[in-house]
Amino acid sequence: MQFTGSYVALITPFSADGKVDERAFQDLVAWQVAEGTQGLVPCGTTGESATMSHDEHRRVVELCIEVAKGKAVVMAGTGSNSTAEAIELTLHAQKAGADAALVVVPYYNRPTQEGLYQHYRALHDATDLPLIIYNVPARSAADMSVETMARLAELPRIAGVKDATADLARPIRTTLAVRTPFWQLTGEDITALPHRAQGGHGCISVTANIAPGDLVLMHRAWDAGDFATAARINQRLAPVHDAMFCESSPGPVKYAASLLGRSAPSVRLPLVEISAAAKTRVETAMRQAGLLN
């Protein structure tokens, strides 16, 4: 399986009573598929997996698969700072029919590089899905080195990385270190094109929740060698990318999705709905990019 192009780090809409809005979520997934999004990532950071119960987590993965199976790659977020819990969530995703699992570097524990290796090795040996490492030091307080990633890439089902370091030297250094096929996806929208220029293969995007078609076209243009078109789309969306992180994510993107009628703006505590100033910034960026009339 190839992991390339535009993936979306799906938000999880909530209803007025605070529960998962299953209809809104499946409508969002269906829209993503219709717009051509190559991959869907439920229950990642943007999906507020940290505040989901295990039952909710499993249900959201199942809801995504119901709509998208066979139409786009479903890469379920299954990471945890407990190896046993990550295995449990990955086994559920596997049974439910996911195509791959996105597994965050264990947070809070601050494992050594050997601990990181053994965590992913245990996951690999206990499950059958392709595993994508999610390296996000700003959230996990642990940064997987290129050397550890190269060790892990020797295992047949360690398929790639979602890199949220914003370090544009990483993809080329990883390419040089890893001697097997290894898919590199950035987790930073603003770096999507330079990441591809350095050897990356695509992006797991927050902005794709509200601009899926544009980002599909951008990656298709890049793949076709139409770098001018890709650059124009990237430049137009750059203020939107920045606005999506003007406060703690996914607050800004959920507000943006609410302006499109795709989700309520609500997030779960300890996150709160974004400020009035942030709302103005998000709406202004969307209007300037042509995402709102």
mmCIF file of C-alpha atoms in Angstrom:
data_model
loop_
_atom_site.group_PDB
_atom_site.id
_atom_site.type_symbol
_atom_site.label_atom_id
_atom_site.label_comp_id
_atom_site.label_asym_id
_atom_site.label_seq_id
_atom_site.Cartn_x
_atom_site.Cartn_y
_atom_site.Cartn_z
ATOM 1 C CA MET A 1 0.000 0.000 0.000
ATOM 2 C CA GLN A 2 1.206 3.495 -0.863
ATOM 3 C CA PHE A 3 0.704 6.401 1.526
ATOM 4 C CA THR A 4 0.911 9.543 -0.612
ATOM 5 C CA GLY A 5 -0.871 12.797 -1.306
ATOM 6 C CA SER A 6 -3.499 14.550 0.773
ATOM 7 C CA TYR A 7 -4.635 12.926 4.019
ATOM 8 C CA VAL A 8 -6.969 14.566 6.522
ATOM 9 C CA ALA A 9 -6.528 14.530 10.289
ATOM 10 C CA LEU A 10 -10.256 14.322 10.934
ATOM 11 C CA ILE A 11 -12.000 16.409 13.567
ATOM 12 C CA THR A 12 -14.652 14.709 15.691
ATOM 13 C CA PRO A 13 -17.897 16.735 15.717
ATOM 14 C CA PHE A 14 -19.792 16.793 19.004
ATOM 15 C CA SER A 15 -23.528 17.328 19.485
ATOM 16 C CA ALA A 16 -25.108 19.731 21.970
ATOM 17 C CA ASP A 17 -25.046 17.108 24.731
ATOM 18 C CA GLY A 18 -21.307 16.602 24.297
ATOM 19 C CA LYS A 19 -21.555 13.210 22.631
ATOM 20 C CA VAL A 20 -19.991 12.289 19.289
ATOM 21 C CA ASP A 21 -22.227 13.567 16.482
ATOM 22 C CA GLU A 22 -22.150 10.402 14.399
ATOM 23 C CA ARG A 23 -24.151 11.791 11.484
ATOM 24 C CA ALA A 24 -22.012 14.930 11.187
ATOM 25 C CA PHE A 25 -18.858 12.822 11.371
ATOM 26 C CA GLN A 26 -19.944 10.431 8.641
ATOM 27 C CA ASP A 27 -21.119 13.342 6.481
ATOM 28 C CA LEU A 28 -17.648 14.873 6.881
ATOM 29 C CA VAL A 29 -16.019 11.591 5.864
ATOM 30 C CA ALA A 30 -18.304 11.277 2.834
ATOM 31 C CA TRP A 31 -17.442 14.838 1.757
ATOM 32 C CA GLN A 32 -13.734 14.097 2.071
ATOM 33 C CA VAL A 33 -14.105 11.009 -0.112
ATOM 34 C CA ALA A 34 -16.121 12.948 -2.692
ATOM 35 C CA GLU A 35 -13.450 15.667 -2.801
ATOM 36 C CA GLY A 36 -10.761 13.096 -3.551
ATOM 37 C CA THR A 37 -8.901 13.002 -0.242
ATOM 38 C CA GLN A 38 -6.543 10.022 -0.456
ATOM 39 C CA GLY A 39 -6.487 9.127 3.228
ATOM 40 C CA LEU A 40 -8.597 9.622 6.343
ATOM 41 C CA VAL A 41 -7.165 9.657 9.862
ATOM 42 C CA PRO A 42 -9.806 9.313 12.606
ATOM 43 C CA CYS A 43 -8.932 9.534 16.303
ATOM 44 C CA GLY A 44 -5.708 11.461 16.003
ATOM 45 C CA THR A 45 -4.794 14.579 17.956
ATOM 46 C CA THR A 46 -7.105 16.690 15.780
ATOM 47 C CA GLY A 47 -9.907 14.221 16.528
ATOM 48 C CA GLU A 48 -9.497 14.847 20.285
ATOM 49 C CA SER A 49 -8.627 11.228 20.966
ATOM 50 C CA ALA A 50 -7.100 12.240 24.306
ATOM 51 C CA THR A 51 -10.564 13.003 25.696
ATOM 52 C CA MET A 52 -12.427 10.084 24.096
ATOM 53 C CA SER A 53 -13.444 7.003 26.018
ATOM 54 C CA HIS A 54 -12.282 3.702 24.582
ATOM 55 C CA ASP A 55 -15.823 2.973 23.423
ATOM 56 C CA GLU A 56 -16.013 6.331 21.625
ATOM 57 C CA HIS A 57 -12.597 5.800 20.076
ATOM 58 C CA ARG A 58 -13.549 2.415 18.681
ATOM 59 C CA ARG A 59 -16.911 3.692 17.449
ATOM 60 C CA VAL A 60 -15.406 6.651 15.573
ATOM 61 C CA VAL A 61 -12.946 4.365 13.802
ATOM 62 C CA GLU A 62 -15.823 2.070 12.821
ATOM 63 C CA LEU A 63 -17.919 4.999 11.573
ATOM 64 C CA CYS A 64 -15.077 6.166 9.340
ATOM 65 C CA ILE A 65 -14.535 2.706 7.898
ATOM 66 C CA GLU A 66 -18.263 2.291 7.182
ATOM 67 C CA VAL A 67 -18.183 5.266 4.827
ATOM 68 C CA ALA A 68 -14.670 5.213 3.401
ATOM 69 C CA LYS A 69 -13.634 1.563 3.135
ATOM 70 C CA GLY A 70 -12.433 0.823 -0.379
ATOM 71 C CA LYS A 71 -12.712 4.495 -1.373
ATOM 72 C CA ALA A 72 -9.819 6.031 0.546
ATOM 73 C CA VAL A 73 -7.132 4.809 2.922
ATOM 74 C CA VAL A 74 -8.354 4.673 6.520
ATOM 75 C CA MET A 75 -5.396 5.177 8.862
ATOM 76 C CA ALA A 76 -6.782 4.882 12.368
ATOM 77 C CA GLY A 77 -5.125 6.713 15.225
ATOM 78 C CA THR A 78 -4.293 4.019 17.773
ATOM 79 C CA GLY A 79 -1.420 5.444 19.803
ATOM 80 C CA SER A 80 -1.053 5.603 23.570
ATOM 81 C CA ASN A 81 1.668 6.102 26.150
ATOM 82 C CA SER A 82 0.809 2.582 27.295
ATOM 83 C CA THR A 83 2.126 -0.060 24.923
ATOM 84 C CA ALA A 84 -0.578 -2.527 25.983
ATOM 85 C CA GLU A 85 -3.313 0.032 25.308
ATOM 86 C CA ALA A 86 -1.840 0.917 21.910
ATOM 87 C CA ILE A 87 -1.826 -2.773 20.985
ATOM 88 C CA GLU A 88 -5.456 -3.105 22.063
ATOM 89 C CA LEU A 89 -6.565 -0.106 19.996
ATOM 90 C CA THR A 90 -4.551 -1.264 16.974
ATOM 91 C CA LEU A 91 -6.035 -4.759 17.143
ATOM 92 C CA HIS A 92 -9.511 -3.222 17.172
ATOM 93 C CA ALA A 93 -8.713 -1.070 14.132
ATOM 94 C CA GLN A 94 -7.349 -4.125 12.367
ATOM 95 C CA LYS A 95 -10.497 -6.153 13.104
ATOM 96 C CA ALA A 96 -12.734 -3.249 12.065
ATOM 97 C CA GLY A 97 -11.078 -3.079 8.636
ATOM 98 C CA ALA A 98 -8.674 -0.144 8.835
ATOM 99 C CA ASP A 99 -5.903 -0.055 6.237
ATOM 100 C CA ALA A 100 -3.186 1.225 8.570
ATOM 101 C CA ALA A 101 -2.617 2.636 12.035
ATOM 102 C CA LEU A 102 -1.090 5.959 13.045
ATOM 103 C CA VAL A 103 0.785 5.474 16.326
ATOM 104 C CA VAL A 104 2.021 8.496 18.233
ATOM 105 C CA VAL A 105 5.387 8.454 19.983
ATOM 106 C CA PRO A 106 4.528 7.682 23.637
ATOM 107 C CA TYR A 107 3.839 10.918 25.481
ATOM 108 C CA TYR A 108 4.556 11.889 29.106
ATOM 109 C CA ASN A 109 6.707 8.809 29.855
ATOM 110 C CA ARG A 110 9.670 10.284 27.942
ATOM 111 C CA PRO A 111 11.160 6.923 26.898
ATOM 112 C CA THR A 112 14.725 6.542 25.654
ATOM 113 C CA GLN A 113 15.403 5.762 22.010
ATOM 114 C CA GLU A 114 15.628 2.082 22.973
ATOM 115 C CA GLY A 115 12.276 2.380 24.737
ATOM 116 C CA LEU A 116 10.767 3.894 21.613
ATOM 117 C CA TYR A 117 12.167 1.077 19.511
ATOM 118 C CA GLN A 118 10.799 -1.596 21.831
ATOM 119 C CA HIS A 119 7.365 0.096 21.985
ATOM 120 C CA TYR A 120 6.938 -0.004 18.223
ATOM 121 C CA ARG A 121 8.545 -3.430 17.966
ATOM 122 C CA ALA A 122 5.949 -4.787 20.408
ATOM 123 C CA LEU A 123 3.137 -3.189 18.395
ATOM 124 C CA HIS A 124 4.544 -4.562 15.168
ATOM 125 C CA ASP A 125 4.829 -8.088 16.530
ATOM 126 C CA ALA A 126 1.324 -8.094 18.062
ATOM 127 C CA THR A 127 -0.609 -6.763 15.044
ATOM 128 C CA ASP A 128 -0.807 -7.118 11.265
ATOM 129 C CA LEU A 129 -1.525 -3.562 10.095
ATOM 130 C CA PRO A 130 1.010 -1.259 8.458
ATOM 131 C CA LEU A 131 2.147 1.137 11.195
ATOM 132 C CA ILE A 132 2.914 4.819 10.665
ATOM 133 C CA ILE A 133 5.062 6.428 13.364
ATOM 134 C CA TYR A 134 3.695 9.800 14.509
ATOM 135 C CA ASN A 135 6.650 11.886 15.667
ATOM 136 C CA VAL A 136 5.381 15.062 17.364
ATOM 137 C CA PRO A 137 7.902 16.203 19.996
ATOM 138 C CA ALA A 138 5.944 19.346 20.909
ATOM 139 C CA ARG A 139 3.143 17.161 22.274
ATOM 140 C CA SER A 140 4.909 13.964 23.270
ATOM 141 C CA ALA A 141 8.082 15.414 24.878
ATOM 142 C CA ALA A 142 10.006 12.680 23.065
ATOM 143 C CA ASP A 143 11.646 12.957 19.661
ATOM 144 C CA MET A 144 12.390 9.794 17.696
ATOM 145 C CA SER A 145 15.782 10.050 16.074
ATOM 146 C CA VAL A 146 16.424 9.275 12.427
ATOM 147 C CA GLU A 147 18.633 6.394 13.577
ATOM 148 C CA THR A 148 15.823 4.804 15.619
ATOM 149 C CA MET A 149 13.425 5.267 12.724
ATOM 150 C CA ALA A 150 15.872 3.530 10.415
ATOM 151 C CA ARG A 151 16.066 0.581 12.841
ATOM 152 C CA LEU A 152 12.301 0.341 12.958
ATOM 153 C CA ALA A 153 12.016 0.573 9.176
ATOM 154 C CA GLU A 154 13.780 -2.771 8.958
ATOM 155 C CA LEU A 155 10.591 -4.345 10.358
ATOM 156 C CA PRO A 156 8.265 -5.221 7.469
ATOM 157 C CA ARG A 157 5.129 -3.427 8.723
ATOM 158 C CA ILE A 158 6.713 -0.199 9.942
ATOM 159 C CA ALA A 159 5.599 1.641 6.832
ATOM 160 C CA GLY A 160 6.439 5.290 7.393
ATOM 161 C CA VAL A 161 6.236 8.405 9.511
ATOM 162 C CA LYS A 162 4.019 11.387 10.108
ATOM 163 C CA ASP A 163 6.624 14.021 10.914
ATOM 164 C CA ALA A 164 5.389 17.011 12.903
ATOM 165 C CA THR A 165 8.798 18.420 13.773
ATOM 166 C CA ALA A 166 8.713 21.080 11.016
ATOM 167 C CA ASP A 167 12.378 20.160 10.459
ATOM 168 C CA LEU A 168 12.782 20.194 6.696
ATOM 169 C CA ALA A 169 16.119 18.413 6.926
ATOM 170 C CA ARG A 170 14.375 15.337 8.360
ATOM 171 C CA PRO A 171 12.905 13.879 5.168
ATOM 172 C CA ILE A 172 16.152 13.843 3.207
ATOM 173 C CA ARG A 173 18.131 12.553 6.189
ATOM 174 C CA THR A 174 15.533 9.832 6.682
ATOM 175 C CA THR A 175 15.659 8.920 2.997
ATOM 176 C CA LEU A 176 19.423 8.537 3.225
ATOM 177 C CA ALA A 177 19.224 6.466 6.427
ATOM 178 C CA VAL A 178 16.386 4.117 5.499
ATOM 179 C CA ARG A 179 17.187 1.569 2.813
ATOM 180 C CA THR A 180 13.654 0.174 2.405
ATOM 181 C CA PRO A 181 10.487 1.857 1.074
ATOM 182 C CA PHE A 182 9.382 4.261 3.798
ATOM 183 C CA TRP A 183 6.514 6.721 3.371
ATOM 184 C CA GLN A 184 7.104 10.195 4.780
ATOM 185 C CA LEU A 185 4.096 12.420 5.480
ATOM 186 C CA THR A 186 4.395 15.808 7.116
ATOM 187 C CA GLY A 187 2.006 16.803 9.878
ATOM 188 C CA GLU A 188 2.611 20.516 9.288
ATOM 189 C CA ASP A 189 0.450 22.001 6.531
ATOM 190 C CA ILE A 190 2.668 25.014 6.031
ATOM 191 C CA THR A 191 5.638 22.753 5.187
ATOM 192 C CA ALA A 192 3.797 20.381 2.832
ATOM 193 C CA LEU A 193 5.470 21.472 -0.410
ATOM 194 C CA PRO A 194 9.027 21.973 0.880
ATOM 195 C CA HIS A 195 8.694 18.634 2.672
ATOM 196 C CA ARG A 196 7.855 17.018 -0.660
ATOM 197 C CA ALA A 197 10.803 18.768 -2.296
ATOM 198 C CA GLN A 198 13.051 17.156 0.326
ATOM 199 C CA GLY A 199 11.735 13.655 -0.393
ATOM 200 C CA GLY A 200 8.381 13.581 1.398
ATOM 201 C CA HIS A 201 5.308 11.880 -0.034
ATOM 202 C CA GLY A 202 2.340 13.852 1.299
ATOM 203 C CA CYS A 203 0.663 15.529 4.249
ATOM 204 C CA ILE A 204 -1.693 14.529 7.056
ATOM 205 C CA SER A 205 -3.499 17.831 7.116
ATOM 206 C CA VAL A 206 -5.604 19.830 9.567
ATOM 207 C CA THR A 207 -6.642 22.326 6.880
ATOM 208 C CA ALA A 208 -7.995 19.477 4.744
ATOM 209 C CA ASN A 209 -11.002 19.390 7.106
ATOM 210 C CA ILE A 210 -12.164 22.616 5.472
ATOM 211 C CA ALA A 211 -10.342 22.702 2.104
ATOM 212 C CA PRO A 212 -10.058 19.094 0.942
ATOM 213 C CA GLY A 213 -10.420 19.713 -2.775
ATOM 214 C CA ASP A 214 -7.776 22.426 -2.877
ATOM 215 C CA LEU A 215 -5.237 20.257 -1.096
ATOM 216 C CA VAL A 216 -5.952 17.263 -3.314
ATOM 217 C CA LEU A 217 -5.324 19.492 -6.340
ATOM 218 C CA MET A 218 -2.117 20.814 -4.801
ATOM 219 C CA HIS A 219 -0.637 17.351 -4.324
ATOM 220 C CA ARG A 220 -1.843 16.189 -7.728
ATOM 221 C CA ALA A 221 -0.197 19.211 -9.317
ATOM 222 C CA TRP A 222 3.043 18.406 -7.530
ATOM 223 C CA ASP A 223 2.892 14.774 -8.670
ATOM 224 C CA ALA A 224 2.313 15.939 -12.253
ATOM 225 C CA GLY A 225 5.318 18.259 -12.139
ATOM 226 C CA ASP A 226 3.102 21.362 -12.231
ATOM 227 C CA PHE A 227 4.982 23.070 -9.450
ATOM 228 C CA ALA A 228 3.637 26.541 -10.280
ATOM 229 C CA THR A 229 0.040 25.455 -9.674
ATOM 230 C CA ALA A 230 0.999 23.638 -6.481
ATOM 231 C CA ALA A 231 2.798 26.758 -5.239
ATOM 232 C CA ARG A 232 -0.177 29.024 -6.024
ATOM 233 C CA ILE A 233 -2.546 26.838 -4.008
ATOM 234 C CA ASN A 234 -0.066 26.603 -1.159
ATOM 235 C CA GLN A 235 0.428 30.366 -1.081
ATOM 236 C CA ARG A 236 -3.333 31.022 -1.098
ATOM 237 C CA LEU A 237 -3.898 28.635 1.792
ATOM 238 C CA ALA A 238 -0.861 29.640 3.874
ATOM 239 C CA PRO A 239 -2.782 32.167 6.043
ATOM 240 C CA VAL A 240 -5.422 29.482 6.646
ATOM 241 C CA HIS A 241 -2.737 27.011 7.746
ATOM 242 C CA ASP A 242 -1.426 29.567 10.232
ATOM 243 C CA ALA A 243 -4.916 30.438 11.468
ATOM 244 C CA MET A 244 -5.623 26.777 12.235
ATOM 245 C CA PHE A 245 -3.017 27.004 14.989
ATOM 246 C CA CYS A 246 -3.682 30.502 16.309
ATOM 247 C CA GLU A 247 -4.982 28.777 19.457
ATOM 248 C CA SER A 248 -4.818 25.185 20.665
ATOM 249 C CA SER A 249 -5.820 22.761 17.926
ATOM 250 C CA PRO A 250 -8.445 21.619 17.071
ATOM 251 C CA GLY A 251 -10.296 24.677 18.380
ATOM 252 C CA PRO A 252 -9.639 26.858 15.305
ATOM 253 C CA VAL A 253 -10.394 24.152 12.721
ATOM 254 C CA LYS A 254 -13.602 23.151 14.493
ATOM 255 C CA TYR A 255 -14.720 26.771 14.422
ATOM 256 C CA ALA A 256 -13.775 26.922 10.732
ATOM 257 C CA ALA A 257 -15.764 23.753 10.070
ATOM 258 C CA SER A 258 -18.746 25.286 11.860
ATOM 259 C CA LEU A 259 -18.676 28.197 9.385
ATOM 260 C CA LEU A 260 -19.092 25.596 6.626
ATOM 261 C CA GLY A 261 -21.862 23.769 8.494
ATOM 262 C CA ARG A 262 -19.672 20.677 8.929
ATOM 263 C CA SER A 263 -19.367 20.592 12.721
ATOM 264 C CA ALA A 264 -20.286 22.388 15.895
ATOM 265 C CA PRO A 265 -17.380 24.537 17.131
ATOM 266 C CA SER A 266 -17.340 22.846 20.540
ATOM 267 C CA VAL A 267 -14.297 21.043 21.930
ATOM 268 C CA ARG A 268 -13.904 18.992 25.082
ATOM 269 C CA LEU A 269 -12.316 20.273 28.266
ATOM 270 C CA PRO A 270 -9.600 21.121 29.051
ATOM 271 C CA LEU A 271 -9.807 22.795 25.632
ATOM 272 C CA VAL A 272 -12.353 25.576 25.207
ATOM 273 C CA GLU A 273 -13.926 27.301 22.229
ATOM 274 C CA ILE A 274 -11.572 29.817 20.662
ATOM 275 C CA SER A 275 -11.619 33.526 21.534
ATOM 276 C CA ALA A 276 -13.400 36.240 19.582
ATOM 277 C CA ALA A 277 -10.090 37.494 18.199
ATOM 278 C CA ALA A 278 -9.180 34.008 17.010
ATOM 279 C CA LYS A 279 -12.586 33.592 15.378
ATOM 280 C CA THR A 280 -12.033 36.818 13.450
ATOM 281 C CA ARG A 281 -8.619 35.617 12.301
ATOM 282 C CA VAL A 282 -9.974 32.248 11.157
ATOM 283 C CA GLU A 283 -12.912 33.755 9.284
ATOM 284 C CA THR A 284 -10.744 36.417 7.630
ATOM 285 C CA ALA A 285 -8.227 33.845 6.424
ATOM 286 C CA MET A 286 -10.974 31.632 5.051
ATOM 287 C CA ARG A 287 -12.588 34.508 3.166
ATOM 288 C CA GLN A 288 -9.290 35.633 1.683
ATOM 289 C CA ALA A 289 -8.599 32.079 0.532
ATOM 290 C CA GLY A 290 -12.022 31.769 -1.109
ATOM 291 C CA LEU A 291 -13.309 29.165 1.346
ATOM 292 C CA LEU A 292 -16.216 31.387 2.453
ATOM 293 C CA ASN A 293 -18.426 33.545 0.252
#
